[in-house]
Coordinates of C-alpha atoms in Angstrom, one line a residue:
M1 CA -0.6 -13.9 -30.1
T2 CA 2.4 -12.7 -27.9
D3 CA 4.7 -14.8 -25.6
R4 CA 3.2 -15.3 -22.1
P5 CA 5.8 -14.2 -19.6
S6 CA 7.0 -16.6 -17.1
R7 CA 6.0 -15.8 -13.7
P8 CA 9.0 -16.9 -11.5
R9 CA 8.9 -13.6 -9.5
P10 CA 6.1 -14.3 -6.5
Y11 CA 7.9 -17.6 -6.0
A12 CA 11.5 -16.0 -5.8
L13 CA 9.8 -13.3 -3.6
V14 CA 8.5 -15.5 -1.1
A15 CA 11.9 -17.4 -1.0
Y16 CA 13.9 -14.4 -0.4
G17 CA 11.4 -13.3 2.2
L18 CA 11.4 -16.6 4.2
L19 CA 15.4 -16.1 3.7
A20 CA 14.9 -12.9 5.2
V21 CA 13.0 -13.9 8.0
L22 CA 15.4 -16.9 8.8
G23 CA 18.3 -14.5 8.8
S24 CA 16.3 -12.0 11.0
A25 CA 15.4 -14.7 13.5
T26 CA 19.1 -15.8 13.7
A27 CA 20.3 -12.4 14.2
I28 CA 17.9 -12.0 17.2
V29 CA 18.3 -15.3 18.8
A30 CA 22.1 -14.9 18.4
A31 CA 22.3 -11.4 19.9
F32 CA 20.6 -12.6 22.9
S33 CA 22.9 -15.2 23.5
A34 CA 25.8 -13.0 22.7
S35 CA 27.0 -14.6 19.7
Y36 CA 27.9 -11.6 17.8
A37 CA 29.4 -13.7 14.6
M38 CA 26.3 -15.4 14.3
C39 CA 24.1 -12.1 14.5
A40 CA 26.4 -10.8 12.1
L41 CA 26.1 -13.5 9.8
G42 CA 22.1 -13.4 10.1
L43 CA 22.1 -9.7 9.4
A44 CA 24.2 -10.5 6.2
V45 CA 21.7 -13.2 4.9
L46 CA 18.7 -11.0 5.7
G47 CA 20.5 -7.8 4.0
G48 CA 21.5 -10.3 1.0
A49 CA 17.9 -11.7 0.8
A50 CA 16.4 -8.0 1.0
L51 CA 19.0 -7.0 -2.2
A52 CA 17.9 -10.3 -4.2
A53 CA 14.4 -9.6 -3.6
Y54 CA 14.5 -5.9 -4.6
W55 CA 16.4 -6.9 -7.7
T56 CA 13.8 -9.5 -8.7
A57 CA 11.1 -7.0 -8.4
R58 CA 13.1 -4.5 -10.4
A59 CA 13.7 -7.2 -13.0
G60 CA 10.1 -8.1 -13.3
D61 CA 9.0 -4.5 -13.8
A62 CA 11.6 -4.0 -16.8
R63 CA 10.2 -6.9 -18.1
T64 CA 6.7 -5.7 -17.8
D65 CA 7.4 -2.2 -19.4
Q66 CA 9.2 -4.0 -22.2
L67 CA 6.2 -6.2 -22.9
V68 CA 4.0 -3.2 -22.6
L69 CA 6.0 -1.0 -24.9
E70 CA 6.3 -3.7 -27.8
R71 CA 2.3 -3.9 -27.5
L72 CA 1.8 -0.3 -27.8
R73 CA 4.4 0.2 -30.7
R74 CA 2.4 -2.2 -32.6
E75 CA -1.1 -0.6 -31.8
P76 CA -0.9 2.1 -29.6
V77 CA -4.7 2.7 -29.1
L78 CA -5.3 0.3 -26.0
D79 CA -6.5 1.0 -22.8
A80 CA -4.5 -0.6 -19.7
D81 CA -7.5 -2.9 -19.2
A82 CA -7.3 -4.5 -22.6
L83 CA -3.6 -4.4 -22.8
A84 CA -3.4 -6.2 -19.3
V85 CA -5.6 -9.0 -20.6
E86 CA -3.6 -9.4 -23.9
L87 CA -0.7 -9.8 -22.0
A88 CA -2.0 -11.6 -19.3
L89 CA -0.8 -9.1 -16.6
R90 CA -2.9 -7.4 -14.0
P91 CA -4.4 -4.1 -14.8
A92 CA -2.5 -2.5 -11.9
A93 CA 1.1 -3.5 -13.2
V94 CA 0.2 -2.1 -16.8
R95 CA -0.8 1.1 -15.1
L96 CA 2.3 1.3 -13.1
S97 CA 4.1 0.4 -16.2
F98 CA 2.7 3.1 -18.2
H99 CA 3.4 5.6 -15.4
R100 CA 7.0 4.6 -15.3
L101 CA 7.1 4.8 -19.1
S102 CA 5.5 7.9 -19.5
R103 CA 7.8 9.5 -16.7
N104 CA 10.7 8.3 -18.7
G105 CA 9.3 9.5 -21.9
S106 CA 9.6 6.3 -23.5
L107 CA 5.6 5.9 -24.3
P108 CA 5.3 5.9 -28.2
M109 CA 3.3 8.9 -29.4
S110 CA -0.1 8.7 -31.3
D111 CA -3.0 10.4 -31.8
S112 CA -4.6 8.7 -28.8
T113 CA -2.6 7.9 -25.7
P114 CA -3.5 4.7 -23.7
D115 CA -5.9 5.2 -20.7
I116 CA -3.5 5.7 -18.0
E117 CA -5.8 7.0 -15.2
R118 CA -8.7 5.1 -14.1

């Protein structure tokens, strides 16, 4: 019915996490061996990986919000679990999306609001 969202986010987050571990391990070893240039490089890798992981997570959240909003504009009476099954997402991700969209005032108005609380 709807295009299934691609799921590169978990793999990208794992890769960024491993890169952050590598950067922090490099920084620790370099600090103990008094190689401060390598320590700075390790910390830069750690910071870059953390920033990339944050951007990846934010992009995934924005995509989830977009999918939920598009679906709610077509039929705004679904609850979070039914919407999650239809969009092939986790129910918790859909409930968080409901929360973000309601906080921003982006949820479409209808006679019956989606079941946000569970």
